[in-house]
Amino acid sequence: MSLPNESINPWKTLKSQVVYDNKWIQVRHEDVINPSGGEGIYGVVHYKNKAIGVIPIDSEGYTYLVGQYRYPLDEYSWEIPEGGGPMDEDPIEGAKRELLEETGLIAAKWTKIARVHLSNSVGDEEGFLYIAEELTQAQAEPEDTEQLHVRKILLTDAIEMVMRSEITDSLSVMGLLKIARLRGT
């Protein structure tokens, strides 16, 4: 069996219409011809920021999770520090800003561990994951829309929270499982 030519797009867009737009996302309704030649529709969510997640790890093997009530889910969520970064900004700058905003932590050592797509069946959101180490504590600077709680927890316990589906946020799951694999925990 031969592999597909990955540079050829088998979809054809017949018509594209913006049906919703705000400063964070744009939603398009598209009439398409699908790869098998049939006519169909596609809804596409275009994100206007990059998704950025940080796994801070201190010298004793602890990480820091951020808890907040997530409006779209109508439930509380424990997550790694994360947020959005402008498209024209280097993702590491967004990572530094989000870590400080949400936890008050500043890291001297940064390691990029992943580039990911968060829901590529309906959206184009691109995410970046970093490990932050050699931490010092400063003052957190949460945005006015955030009511955050910071929890210091052993990294291994955070990974177990993922395995028990107590952490369900996609960036958090990907980042913590990637670290588990990289560090053999």
N, CA and C atoms as an extended XYZ file, in Angstrom:
555
Properties=species:S:1:pos:R:3:atomname:S:1:resname:S:1:resid:I:1 pbc="F F F"
N         0.846       -1.186        0.000 N   MET     1
C         0.000        0.000        0.000 CA  MET     1
C         0.886        1.242        0.000 C   MET     1
N         0.599        2.166       -0.887 N   SER     2
C         1.414        3.376       -0.966 CA  SER     2
C         0.883        4.435       -0.002 C   SER     2
N         1.783        5.258        0.466 N   LEU     3
C         1.411        6.343        1.355 CA  LEU     3
C         0.891        7.517        0.539 C   LEU     3
N         0.007        8.327        1.123 N   PRO     4
C        -0.536        9.481        0.390 CA  PRO     4
C         0.530       10.556        0.204 C   PRO     4
N         0.344       11.373       -0.822 N   ASN     5
C         1.182       12.546       -0.989 CA  ASN     5
C         0.687       13.583        0.008 C   ASN     5
N         1.460       13.828        1.048 N   GLU     6
C         1.028       14.683        2.148 CA  GLU     6
C         0.944       16.161        1.783 C   GLU     6
N         1.445       16.541        0.622 N   SER     7
C         1.416       17.958        0.246 CA  SER     7
C         0.203       18.314       -0.613 C   SER     7
N        -0.599       17.324       -0.969 N   ILE     8
C        -1.774       17.583       -1.794 CA  ILE     8
C        -3.024       17.574       -0.931 C   ILE     8
N        -3.783       18.670       -0.982 N   ASN     9
C        -5.025       18.783       -0.224 CA  ASN     9
C        -6.155       18.150       -1.033 C   ASN     9
N        -6.781       17.071       -0.537 N   PRO    10
C        -7.851       16.419       -1.290 CA  PRO    10
C        -9.212       17.110       -1.149 C   PRO    10
N        -9.312       18.134       -0.322 N   TRP    11
C       -10.549       18.884       -0.124 CA  TRP    11
C       -10.591       20.063       -1.092 C   TRP    11
N       -11.803       20.449       -1.510 N   LYS    12
C       -11.989       21.637       -2.334 CA  LYS    12
C       -13.048       22.510       -1.664 C   LYS    12
N       -12.702       23.777       -1.445 N   THR    13
C       -13.645       24.724       -0.847 CA  THR    13
C       -14.441       25.396       -1.963 C   THR    13
N       -15.762       25.267       -1.891 N   LEU    14
C       -16.633       25.906       -2.874 CA  LEU    14
C       -17.040       27.308       -2.437 C   LEU    14
N       -17.323       27.449       -1.130 N   LYS    15
C       -17.786       28.719       -0.596 CA  LYS    15
C       -17.399       28.782        0.877 C   LYS    15
N       -16.975       29.950        1.328 N   SER    16
C       -16.610       30.149        2.729 CA  SER    16
C       -17.263       31.434        3.223 C   SER    16
N       -17.929       31.335        4.388 N   GLN    17
C       -18.619       32.496        4.945 CA  GLN    17
C       -18.360       32.584        6.442 C   GLN    17
N       -17.917       33.751        6.910 N   VAL    18
C       -17.734       33.983        8.342 CA  VAL    18
C       -19.117       34.144        8.962 C   VAL    18
N       -19.431       33.296        9.950 N   VAL    19
C       -20.734       33.360       10.607 CA  VAL    19
C       -20.650       33.881       12.039 C   VAL    19
N       -19.422       33.983       12.576 N   TYR    20
C       -19.221       34.534       13.914 CA  TYR    20
C       -17.785       35.019       14.003 C   TYR    20
N       -17.586       36.145       14.703 N   ASP    21
C       -16.246       36.703       14.821 CA  ASP    21
C       -16.148       37.530       16.099 C   ASP    21
N       -15.111       37.259       16.908 N   ASN    22
C       -14.802       38.122       18.049 CA  ASN    22
C       -13.282       38.245       18.128 C   ASN    22
N       -12.743       38.798       19.200 N   LYS    23
C       -11.291       39.024       19.235 CA  LYS    23
C       -10.491       37.739       19.505 C   LYS    23
N       -11.148       36.629       19.838 N   TRP    24
C       -10.443       35.382       20.121 CA  TRP    24
C       -10.614       34.320       19.029 C   TRP    24
N       -11.823       34.253       18.453 N   ILE    25
C       -12.098       33.218       17.454 CA  ILE    25
C       -12.922       33.777       16.296 C   ILE    25
N       -12.869       33.032       15.201 N   GLN    26
C       -13.737       33.290       14.053 CA  GLN    26
C       -14.297       31.933       13.630 C   GLN    26
N       -15.592       31.885       13.317 N   VAL    27
C       -16.218       30.639       12.878 CA  VAL    27
C       -16.670       30.821       11.430 C   VAL    27
N       -16.257       29.849       10.593 N   ARG    28
C       -16.636       29.886        9.183 CA  ARG    28
C       -17.507       28.689        8.851 C   ARG    28
N       -18.510       28.925        8.003 N   HIS    29
C       -19.297       27.850        7.397 CA  HIS    29
C       -18.756       27.696        5.982 C   HIS    29
N       -18.388       26.454        5.627 N   GLU    30
C       -17.815       26.225        4.310 CA  GLU    30
C       -18.568       25.122        3.584 C   GLU    30
N       -18.857       25.377        2.318 N   ASP    31
C       -19.371       24.347        1.420 CA  ASP    31
C       -18.154       23.738        0.738 C   ASP    31
N       -18.081       22.395        0.744 N   VAL    32
C       -16.866       21.721        0.281 CA  VAL    32
C       -17.180       20.537       -0.631 C   VAL    32
N       -16.162       20.113       -1.326 N   ILE    33
C       -16.130       18.802       -1.976 CA  ILE    33
C       -15.141       17.986       -1.150 C   ILE    33
N       -15.595       16.879       -0.585 N   ASN    34
C       -14.745       16.086        0.302 CA  ASN    34
C       -13.795       15.189       -0.505 C   ASN    34
N       -12.845       14.526        0.150 N   PRO    35
C       -11.865       13.718       -0.579 CA  PRO    35
C       -12.456       12.614       -1.453 C   PRO    35
N       -13.663       12.145       -1.152 N   SER    36
C       -14.271       11.102       -1.994 CA  SER    36
C       -15.099       11.694       -3.135 C   SER    36
N       -15.123       13.032       -3.243 N   GLY    37
C       -15.827       13.685       -4.340 CA  GLY    37
C       -17.231       14.142       -4.026 C   GLY    37
N       -17.712       13.897       -2.828 N   GLY    38
C       -19.067       14.293       -2.456 CA  GLY    38
C       -19.136       15.720       -1.933 C   GLY    38
N       -20.290       16.351       -2.147 N   GLU    39
C       -20.498       17.690       -1.601 CA  GLU    39
C       -20.837       17.591       -0.123 C   GLU    39
N       -20.406       18.582        0.615 N   GLY    40
C       -20.683       18.591        2.043 CA  GLY    40
C       -20.461       19.970        2.632 C   GLY    40
N       -20.528       20.028        3.961 N   ILE    41
C       -20.286       21.270        4.692 CA  ILE    41
C       -19.212       21.029        5.738 C   ILE    41
N       -18.581       22.106        6.132 N   TYR    42
C       -17.588       22.040        7.197 CA  TYR    42
C       -17.694       23.319        7.999 C   TYR    42
N       -17.660       23.184        9.319 N   GLY    43
C       -17.568       24.330       10.213 CA  GLY    43
C       -16.143       24.401       10.716 C   GLY    43
N       -15.519       25.562       10.576 N   VAL    44
C       -14.125       25.728       10.975 CA  VAL    44
C       -14.024       26.833       12.015 C   VAL    44
N       -13.373       26.524       13.139 N   VAL    45
C       -13.092       27.519       14.159 CA  VAL    45
C       -11.643       27.962       13.975 C   VAL    45
N       -11.463       29.237       13.658 N   HIS    46
C       -10.126       29.816       13.505 CA  HIS    46
C        -9.775       30.540       14.798 C   HIS    46
N        -8.659       30.173       15.388 N   TYR    47
C        -8.209       30.799       16.625 CA  TYR    47
C        -7.274       31.953       16.308 C   TYR    47
N        -7.413       33.028       17.049 N   LYS    48
C        -6.621       34.224       16.786 CA  LYS    48
C        -5.407       34.348       17.702 C   LYS    48
N        -5.200       33.355       18.566 N   ASN    49
C        -4.030       33.308       19.440 CA  ASN    49
C        -3.476       31.892       19.443 C   ASN    49
N        -2.230       31.770       19.838 N   LYS    50
C        -1.609       30.464       20.061 CA  LYS    50
C        -1.968       30.002       21.473 C   LYS    50
N        -2.118       28.714       21.661 N   ALA    51
C        -2.319       28.146       22.995 CA  ALA    51
C        -0.945       27.830       23.577 C   ALA    51
N        -0.745       28.209       24.819 N   ILE    52
C         0.564       28.034       25.436 CA  ILE    52
C         0.381       27.421       26.812 C   ILE    52
N         1.115       26.339       27.088 N   GLY    53
C         1.052       25.676       28.376 CA  GLY    53
C         2.434       25.505       28.972 C   GLY    53
N         2.500       25.592       30.300 N   VAL    54
C         3.779       25.515       31.015 CA  VAL    54
C         3.662       24.508       32.147 C   VAL    54
N         4.640       23.616       32.228 N   ILE    55
C         4.729       22.716       33.375 CA  ILE    55
C         5.916       23.175       34.210 C   ILE    55
N         5.650       23.931       35.283 N   PRO    56
C         6.752       24.347       36.146 CA  PRO    56
C         7.151       23.191       37.052 C   PRO    56
N         8.438       22.968       37.186 N   ILE    57
C         8.940       21.885       38.047 CA  ILE    57
C        10.037       22.465       38.927 C   ILE    57
N         9.847       22.346       40.243 N   ASP    58
C        10.863       22.880       41.148 CA  ASP    58
C        11.928       21.828       41.454 C   ASP    58
N        12.910       22.218       42.226 N   SER    59
C        14.067       21.342       42.506 CA  SER    59
C        13.702       20.129       43.343 C   SER    59
N        12.533       20.118       43.980 N   GLU    60
C        12.100       18.990       44.799 CA  GLU    60
C        11.117       18.074       44.074 C   GLU    60
N        10.852       18.342       42.777 N   GLY    61
C         9.956       17.486       42.001 CA  GLY    61
C         8.492       17.864       42.088 C   GLY    61
N         8.210       19.075       42.544 N   TYR    62
C         6.839       19.559       42.603 CA  TYR    62
C         6.512       20.370       41.345 C   TYR    62
N         5.246       20.350       40.965 N   THR    63
C         4.739       21.218       39.914 CA  THR    63
C         3.614       22.049       40.508 C   THR    63
N         3.091       22.950       39.711 N   TYR    64
C         2.043       23.858       40.164 CA  TYR    64
C         0.885       23.768       39.192 C   TYR    64
N        -0.287       23.448       39.722 N   LEU    65
C        -1.505       23.406       38.922 CA  LEU    65
C        -2.352       24.633       39.224 C   LEU    65
N        -3.147       25.017       38.260 N   VAL    66
C        -4.036       26.156       38.409 CA  VAL    66
C        -5.463       25.637       38.315 C   VAL    66
N        -6.270       25.970       39.305 N   GLY    67
C        -7.674       25.568       39.297 CA  GLY    67
C        -8.571       26.746       39.008 C   GLY    67
N        -9.577       26.510       38.178 N   GLN    68
C       -10.553       27.552       37.883 CA  GLN    68
C       -11.820       26.929       37.320 C   GLN    68
N       -12.901       27.649       37.453 N   TYR    69
C       -14.165       27.202       36.889 CA  TYR    69
C       -14.172       27.571       35.415 C   TYR    69
N       -14.398       26.589       34.541 N   ARG    70
C       -14.391       26.806       33.096 CA  ARG    70
C       -15.822       26.959       32.598 C   ARG    70
N       -16.138       28.153       32.139 N   TYR    71
C       -17.495       28.490       31.712 CA  TYR    71
C       -18.045       27.546       30.638 C   TYR    71
N       -17.318       27.260       29.539 N   PRO    72
C       -17.903       26.399       28.501 CA  PRO    72
C       -18.241       24.989       28.994 C   PRO    72
N       -17.470       24.491       29.958 N   LEU    73
C       -17.696       23.133       30.474 CA  LEU    73
C       -18.713       23.106       31.614 C   LEU    73
N       -18.917       24.244       32.261 N   ASP    74
C       -19.735       24.342       33.460 CA  ASP    74
C       -19.213       23.412       34.549 C   ASP    74
N       -17.873       23.414       34.688 N   GLU    75
C       -17.246       22.627       35.755 CA  GLU    75
C       -15.877       23.178       36.103 C   GLU    75
N       -15.404       22.784       37.286 N   TYR    76
C       -14.089       23.196       37.774 CA  TYR    76
C       -13.017       22.364       37.086 C   TYR    76
N       -11.866       22.983       36.829 N   SER    77
C       -10.797       22.308       36.106 CA  SER    77
C        -9.438       22.614       36.720 C   SER    77
N        -8.658       21.549       36.965 N   TRP    78
C        -7.257       21.701       37.359 CA  TRP    78
C        -6.423       21.555       36.102 C   TRP    78
N        -5.490       22.492       35.917 N   GLU    79
C        -4.711       22.573       34.685 CA  GLU    79
C        -3.294       23.030       34.980 C   GLU    79
N        -2.420       22.844       34.005 N   ILE    80
C        -1.119       23.484       34.070 CA  ILE    80
C        -1.344       24.981       33.803 C   ILE    80
N        -0.417       25.848       34.191 N   PRO    81
C        -0.556       27.250       33.814 CA  PRO    81
C        -0.592       27.369       32.288 C   PRO    81
N        -1.588       28.082       31.779 N   GLU    82
C        -1.744       28.157       30.330 CA  GLU    82
C        -2.542       29.379       29.935 C   GLU    82
N        -2.449       29.714       28.669 N   GLY    83
C        -3.195       30.847       28.157 CA  GLY    83
C        -2.913       31.043       26.690 C   GLY    83
N        -3.228       32.205       26.195 N   GLY    84
C        -3.061       32.503       24.781 CA  GLY    84
C        -1.939       33.495       24.567 C   GLY    84
N        -1.319       33.366       23.393 N   GLY    85
C        -0.281       34.305       22.995 CA  GLY    85
C        -0.566       34.823       21.603 C   GLY    85
N        -0.282       36.093       21.361 N   PRO    86
C        -0.506       36.642       20.027 CA  PRO    86
C         0.233       35.858       18.944 C   PRO    86
N        -0.365       35.802       17.761 N   MET    87
C         0.218       35.056       16.649 CA  MET    87
C         1.613       35.548       16.270 C   MET    87
N         1.870       36.842       16.438 N   ASP    88
C         3.162       37.388       16.027 CA  ASP    88
C         4.200       37.374       17.147 C   ASP    88
N         3.885       36.742       18.281 N   GLU    89
C         4.794       36.687       19.418 CA  GLU    89
C         5.453       35.310       19.488 C   GLU    89
N         6.725       35.280       19.835 N   ASP    90
C         7.417       34.011       20.065 CA  ASP    90
C         6.703       33.309       21.230 C   ASP    90
N         6.313       32.040       21.055 N   PRO    91
C         5.553       31.351       22.116 CA  PRO    91
C         6.248       31.335       23.486 C   PRO    91
N         7.575       31.362       23.517 N   ILE    92
C         8.272       31.354       24.806 CA  ILE    92
C         7.944       32.614       25.609 C   ILE    92
N         7.726       33.729       24.936 N   GLU    93
C         7.368       34.964       25.645 CA  GLU    93
C         5.987       34.826       26.281 C   GLU    93
N         5.064       34.214       25.562 N   GLY    94
C         3.749       33.959       26.130 CA  GLY    94
C         3.816       33.004       27.304 C   GLY    94
N         4.699       31.998       27.204 N   ALA    95
C         4.859       31.031       28.293 CA  ALA    95
C         5.365       31.729       29.557 C   ALA    95
N         6.339       32.588       29.414 N   LYS    96
C         6.877       33.325       30.565 CA  LYS    96
C         5.789       34.199       31.191 C   LYS    96
N         5.024       34.878       30.352 N   ARG    97
C         3.966       35.756       30.843 CA  ARG    97
C         2.880       34.964       31.578 C   ARG    97
N         2.430       33.850       30.992 N   GLU    98
C         1.369       33.050       31.615 CA  GLU    98
C         1.822       32.461       32.949 C   GLU    98
N         3.061       31.977       33.013 N   LEU    99
C         3.560       31.424       34.277 CA  LEU    99
C         3.548       32.483       35.368 C   LEU    99
N         4.033       33.672       35.060 N   LEU   100
C         4.046       34.749       36.049 CA  LEU   100
C         2.625       35.181       36.407 C   LEU   100
N         1.779       35.395       35.406 N   GLU   101
C         0.404       35.837       35.660 CA  GLU   101
C        -0.344       34.888       36.580 C   GLU   101
N        -0.257       33.605       36.288 N   GLU   102
C        -1.112       32.638       36.982 CA  GLU   102
C        -0.534       32.106       38.282 C   GLU   102
N         0.801       32.029       38.383 N   THR   103
C         1.400       31.425       39.580 CA  THR   103
C         2.331       32.358       40.338 C   THR   103
N         2.772       33.430       39.689 N   GLY   104
C         3.768       34.291       40.300 CA  GLY   104
C         5.177       33.720       40.187 C   GLY   104
N         5.356       32.674       39.408 N   LEU   105
C         6.666       32.042       39.265 CA  LEU   105
C         7.438       32.623       38.087 C   LEU   105
N         8.760       32.702       38.289 N   ILE   106
C         9.689       33.094       37.230 CA  ILE   106
C        10.677       31.947       37.092 C   ILE   106
N        10.935       31.530       35.863 N   ALA   107
C        11.844       30.410       35.608 CA  ALA   107
C        13.108       30.897       34.917 C   ALA   107
N        14.252       30.341       35.335 N   ALA   108
C        15.529       30.660       34.694 CA  ALA   108
C        15.829       29.702       33.550 C   ALA   108
N        15.188       28.522       33.563 N   LYS   109
C        15.467       27.506       32.536 CA  LYS   109
C        14.156       27.107       31.861 C   LYS   109
N        14.154       27.147       30.528 N   TRP   110
C        12.970       26.812       29.735 CA  TRP   110
C        13.313       25.750       28.712 C   TRP   110
N        12.413       24.761       28.558 N   THR   111
C        12.587       23.716       27.554 CA  THR   111
C        11.273       23.527       26.809 C   THR   111
N        11.313       23.711       25.490 N   LYS   112
C        10.124       23.444       24.676 CA  LYS   112
C        10.016       21.938       24.496 C   LYS   112
N         8.830       21.375       24.802 N   ILE   113
C         8.673       19.924       24.683 CA  ILE   113
C         7.674       19.492       23.621 C   ILE   113
N         6.849       20.426       23.117 N   ALA   114
C         5.882       19.985       22.110 CA  ALA   114
C         5.257       21.157       21.374 C   ALA   114
N         4.910       20.874       20.136 N   ARG   115
C         4.001       21.693       19.327 CA  ARG   115
C         2.823       20.782       19.038 C   ARG   115
N         1.592       21.253       19.290 N   VAL   116
C         0.410       20.401       19.171 CA  VAL   116
C        -0.737       21.155       18.497 C   VAL   116
N        -1.701       20.392       17.988 N   HIS   117
C        -2.971       20.945       17.514 CA  HIS   117
C        -4.052       20.391       18.427 C   HIS   117
N        -4.897       21.265       18.942 N   LEU   118
C        -5.768       20.886       20.047 CA  LEU   118
C        -7.081       20.234       19.649 C   LEU   118
N        -7.610       20.556       18.513 N   SER   119
C        -8.847       19.909       18.059 CA  SER   119
C        -8.920       20.056       16.547 C   SER   119
N        -8.044       19.347       15.851 N   ASN   120
C        -7.865       19.583       14.419 CA  ASN   120
C        -9.005       19.080       13.539 C   ASN   120
N       -10.041       18.538       14.117 N   SER   121
C       -11.200       18.151       13.305 CA  SER   121
C       -12.139       19.331       13.069 C   SER   121
N       -12.055       20.360       13.909 N   VAL   122
C       -12.924       21.529       13.741 CA  VAL   122
C       -12.188       22.859       13.864 C   VAL   122
N       -10.956       22.852       14.347 N   GLY   123
C       -10.261       24.110       14.587 CA  GLY   123
C        -8.809       24.068       14.171 C   GLY   123
N        -8.221       25.254       14.068 N   ASP   124
C        -6.822       25.372       13.660 CA  ASP   124
C        -5.918       25.810       14.810 C   ASP   124
N        -6.372       25.619       16.052 N   GLU   125
C        -5.592       26.088       17.200 CA  GLU   125
C        -4.293       25.311       17.333 C   GLU   125
N        -3.204       26.064       17.384 N   GLU   126
C        -1.868       25.510       17.540 CA  GLU   126
C        -1.392       25.802       18.960 C   GLU   126
N        -0.808       24.803       19.602 N   GLY   127
C        -0.338       24.980       20.962 CA  GLY   127
C         1.128       24.645       21.114 C   GLY   127
N         1.725       25.200       22.161 N   PHE   128
C         3.128       24.980       22.474 CA  PHE   128
C         3.239       24.664       23.959 C   PHE   128
N         4.055       23.678       24.285 N   LEU   129
C         4.232       23.251       25.672 CA  LEU   129
C         5.689       23.396       26.087 C   LEU   129
N         5.880       23.887       27.311 N   TYR   130
C         7.212       24.131       27.848 CA  TYR   130
C         7.335       23.567       29.257 C   TYR   130
N         8.558       23.185       29.599 N   ILE   131
C         8.929       22.908       30.991 CA  ILE   131
C         9.636       24.156       31.487 C   ILE   131
N         9.278       24.610       32.678 N   ALA   132
C         9.934       25.747       33.325 CA  ALA   132
C        10.608       25.238       34.588 C   ALA   132
N        11.907       25.523       34.733 N   GLU   133
C        12.670       25.049       35.892 CA  GLU   133
C        13.506       26.190       36.466 C   GLU   133
N        14.165       25.892       37.594 N   GLU   134
C        14.942       26.893       38.333 CA  GLU   134
C        14.032       28.067       38.662 C   GLU   134
N        13.030       27.763       39.468 N   LEU   135
C        11.929       28.681       39.759 CA  LEU   135
C        12.221       29.604       40.931 C   LEU   135
N        11.738       30.837       40.803 N   THR   136
C        11.713       31.764       41.932 CA  THR   136
C        10.301       32.325       42.033 C   THR   136
N         9.890       32.611       43.267 N   GLN   137
C         8.527       33.098       43.503 CA  GLN   137
C         8.483       34.624       43.457 C   GLN   137
N         7.524       35.133       42.716 N   ALA   138
C         7.231       36.568       42.659 CA  ALA   138
C         5.729       36.713       42.937 C   ALA   138
N         5.135       37.811       42.536 N   GLN   139
C         3.713       38.051       42.765 CA  GLN   139
C         2.908       37.668       41.524 C   GLN   139
N         1.878       36.862       41.696 N   ALA   140
C         0.998       36.499       40.581 CA  ALA   140
C         0.247       37.735       40.089 C   ALA   140
N        -0.085       37.745       38.810 N   GLU   141
C        -0.778       38.873       38.188 CA  GLU   141
C        -1.944       38.375       37.334 C   GLU   141
N        -2.942       37.696       37.943 N   PRO   142
C        -4.038       37.145       37.138 CA  PRO   142
C        -4.842       38.228       36.428 C   PRO   142
N        -5.411       37.850       35.285 N   GLU   143
C        -6.286       38.761       34.556 CA  GLU   143
C        -7.566       38.953       35.358 C   GLU   143
N        -8.276       40.041       35.098 N   ASP   144
C        -9.478       40.332       35.879 CA  ASP   144
C       -10.612       39.347       35.631 C   ASP   144
N       -10.536       38.554       34.568 N   THR   145
C       -11.571       37.547       34.307 CA  THR   145
C       -11.256       36.213       34.972 C   THR   145
N       -10.114       36.129       35.638 N   GLU   146
C        -9.683       34.849       36.217 CA  GLU   146
C        -9.828       34.839       37.733 C   GLU   146
N       -10.402       33.755       38.243 N   GLN   147
C       -10.452       33.504       39.676 CA  GLN   147
C        -9.701       32.184       39.867 C   GLN   147
N        -8.400       32.304       40.106 N   LEU   148
C        -7.505       31.145       40.082 CA  LEU   148
C        -7.111       30.693       41.477 C   LEU   148
N        -6.876       29.385       41.585 N   HIS   149
C        -6.316       28.795       42.786 CA  HIS   149
C        -5.090       27.994       42.360 C   HIS   149
N        -3.964       28.222       43.027 N   VAL   150
C        -2.721       27.535       42.683 CA  VAL   150
C        -2.498       26.415       43.687 C   VAL   150
N        -2.125       25.255       43.174 N   ARG   151
C        -1.911       24.070       43.991 CA  ARG   151
C        -0.528       23.503       43.701 C   ARG   151
N         0.322       23.424       44.720 N   LYS   152
C         1.649       22.815       44.597 CA  LYS   152
C         1.489       21.330       44.855 C   LYS   152
N         1.963       20.513       43.916 N   ILE   153
C         1.724       19.075       43.978 CA  ILE   153
C         2.925       18.345       43.375 C   ILE   153
N         3.228       17.168       43.879 N   LEU   154
C         4.299       16.380       43.274 CA  LEU   154
C         3.972       16.126       41.801 C   LEU   154
N         4.973       16.248       40.949 N   LEU   155
C         4.774       16.006       39.525 CA  LEU   155
C         4.163       14.629       39.291 C   LEU   155
N         4.628       13.625       40.004 N   THR   156
C         4.089       12.274       39.833 CA  THR   156
C         2.608       12.209       40.211 C   THR   156
N         2.193       12.997       41.205 N   ASP   157
C         0.779       13.036       41.580 CA  ASP   157
C        -0.062       13.722       40.501 C   ASP   157
N         0.494       14.760       39.871 N   ALA   158
C        -0.219       15.426       38.773 CA  ALA   158
C        -0.407       14.466       37.601 C   ALA   158
N         0.616       13.678       37.321 N   ILE   159
C         0.508       12.675       36.247 CA  ILE   159
C        -0.558       11.645       36.602 C   ILE   159
N        -0.623       11.237       37.855 N   GLU   160
C        -1.671       10.296       38.290 CA  GLU   160
C        -3.061       10.922       38.179 C   GLU   160
N        -3.171       12.231       38.399 N   MET   161
C        -4.456       12.905       38.213 CA  MET   161
C        -4.905       12.799       36.753 C   MET   161
N        -3.962       12.886       35.827 N   VAL   162
C        -4.289       12.686       34.410 CA  VAL   162
C        -4.796       11.270       34.197 C   VAL   162
N        -4.103       10.289       34.755 N   MET   163
C        -4.467        8.885       34.551 CA  MET   163
C        -5.830        8.553       35.143 C   MET   163
N        -6.245        9.294       36.190 N   ARG   164
C        -7.568        9.085       36.802 CA  ARG   164
C        -8.632       10.003       36.181 C   ARG   164
N        -8.283       10.711       35.130 N   SER   165
C        -9.178       11.669       34.451 CA  SER   165
C        -9.651       12.775       35.378 C   SER   165
N        -8.830       13.146       36.348 N   GLU   166
C        -9.112       14.291       37.200 CA  GLU   166
C        -8.584       15.572       36.555 C   GLU   166
N        -7.614       15.437       35.666 N   ILE   167
C        -7.153       16.522       34.809 CA  ILE   167
C        -7.569       16.121       33.405 C   ILE   167
N        -8.408       16.958       32.777 N   THR   168
C        -8.939       16.626       31.450 CA  THR   168
C        -8.590       17.658       30.385 C   THR   168
N        -8.083       18.810       30.778 N   ASP   169
C        -7.683       19.843       29.832 CA  ASP   169
C        -6.622       19.287       28.885 C   ASP   169
N        -6.820       19.476       27.592 N   SER   170
C        -5.954       18.819       26.600 CA  SER   170
C        -4.496       19.244       26.692 C   SER   170
N        -4.211       20.522       26.836 N   LEU   171
C        -2.807       20.938       26.960 CA  LEU   171
C        -2.164       20.314       28.191 C   LEU   171
N        -2.906       20.282       29.288 N   SER   172
C        -2.381       19.713       30.531 CA  SER   172
C        -2.106       18.220       30.376 C   SER   172
N        -3.064       17.495       29.804 N   VAL   173
C        -2.890       16.053       29.603 CA  VAL   173
C        -1.672       15.786       28.719 C   VAL   173
N        -1.606       16.480       27.581 N   MET   174
C        -0.475       16.271       26.667 CA  MET   174
C         0.855       16.596       27.328 C   MET   174
N         0.909       17.737       28.008 N   GLY   175
C         2.158       18.153       28.627 CA  GLY   175
C         2.615       17.222       29.731 C   GLY   175
N         1.702       16.852       30.607 N   LEU   176
C         2.081       15.981       31.724 CA  LEU   176
C         2.449       14.577       31.253 C   LEU   176
N         1.726       14.050       30.274 N   LEU   177
C         2.092       12.722       29.763 CA  LEU   177
C         3.408       12.759       28.987 C   LEU   177
N         3.677       13.848       28.296 N   LYS   178
C         4.957       13.981       27.593 CA  LYS   178
C         6.105       13.992       28.598 C   LYS   178
N         5.944       14.729       29.696 N   ILE   179
C         6.970       14.741       30.726 CA  ILE   179
C         7.142       13.357       31.350 C   ILE   179
N         6.028       12.675       31.598 N   ALA   180
C         6.121       11.322       32.160 CA  ALA   180
C         6.961       10.431       31.256 C   ALA   180
N         6.759       10.539       29.962 N   ARG   181
C         7.525        9.726       29.016 CA  ARG   181
C         8.988       10.170       28.954 C   ARG   181
N         9.212       11.483       28.904 N   LEU   182
C        10.577       11.997       28.821 CA  LEU   182
C        11.404       11.666       30.064 C   LEU   182
N        10.739       11.680       31.203 N   ARG   183
C        11.472       11.463       32.467 CA  ARG   183
C        11.313       10.043       33.010 C   ARG   183
N        10.540        9.224       32.321 N   GLY   184
C        10.380        7.840       32.749 CA  GLY   184
C         9.621        7.671       34.045 C   GLY   184
N         8.668        8.570       34.326 N   THR   185
C         7.910        8.457       35.579 CA  THR   185
C         6.560        7.824       35.334 C   THR   185
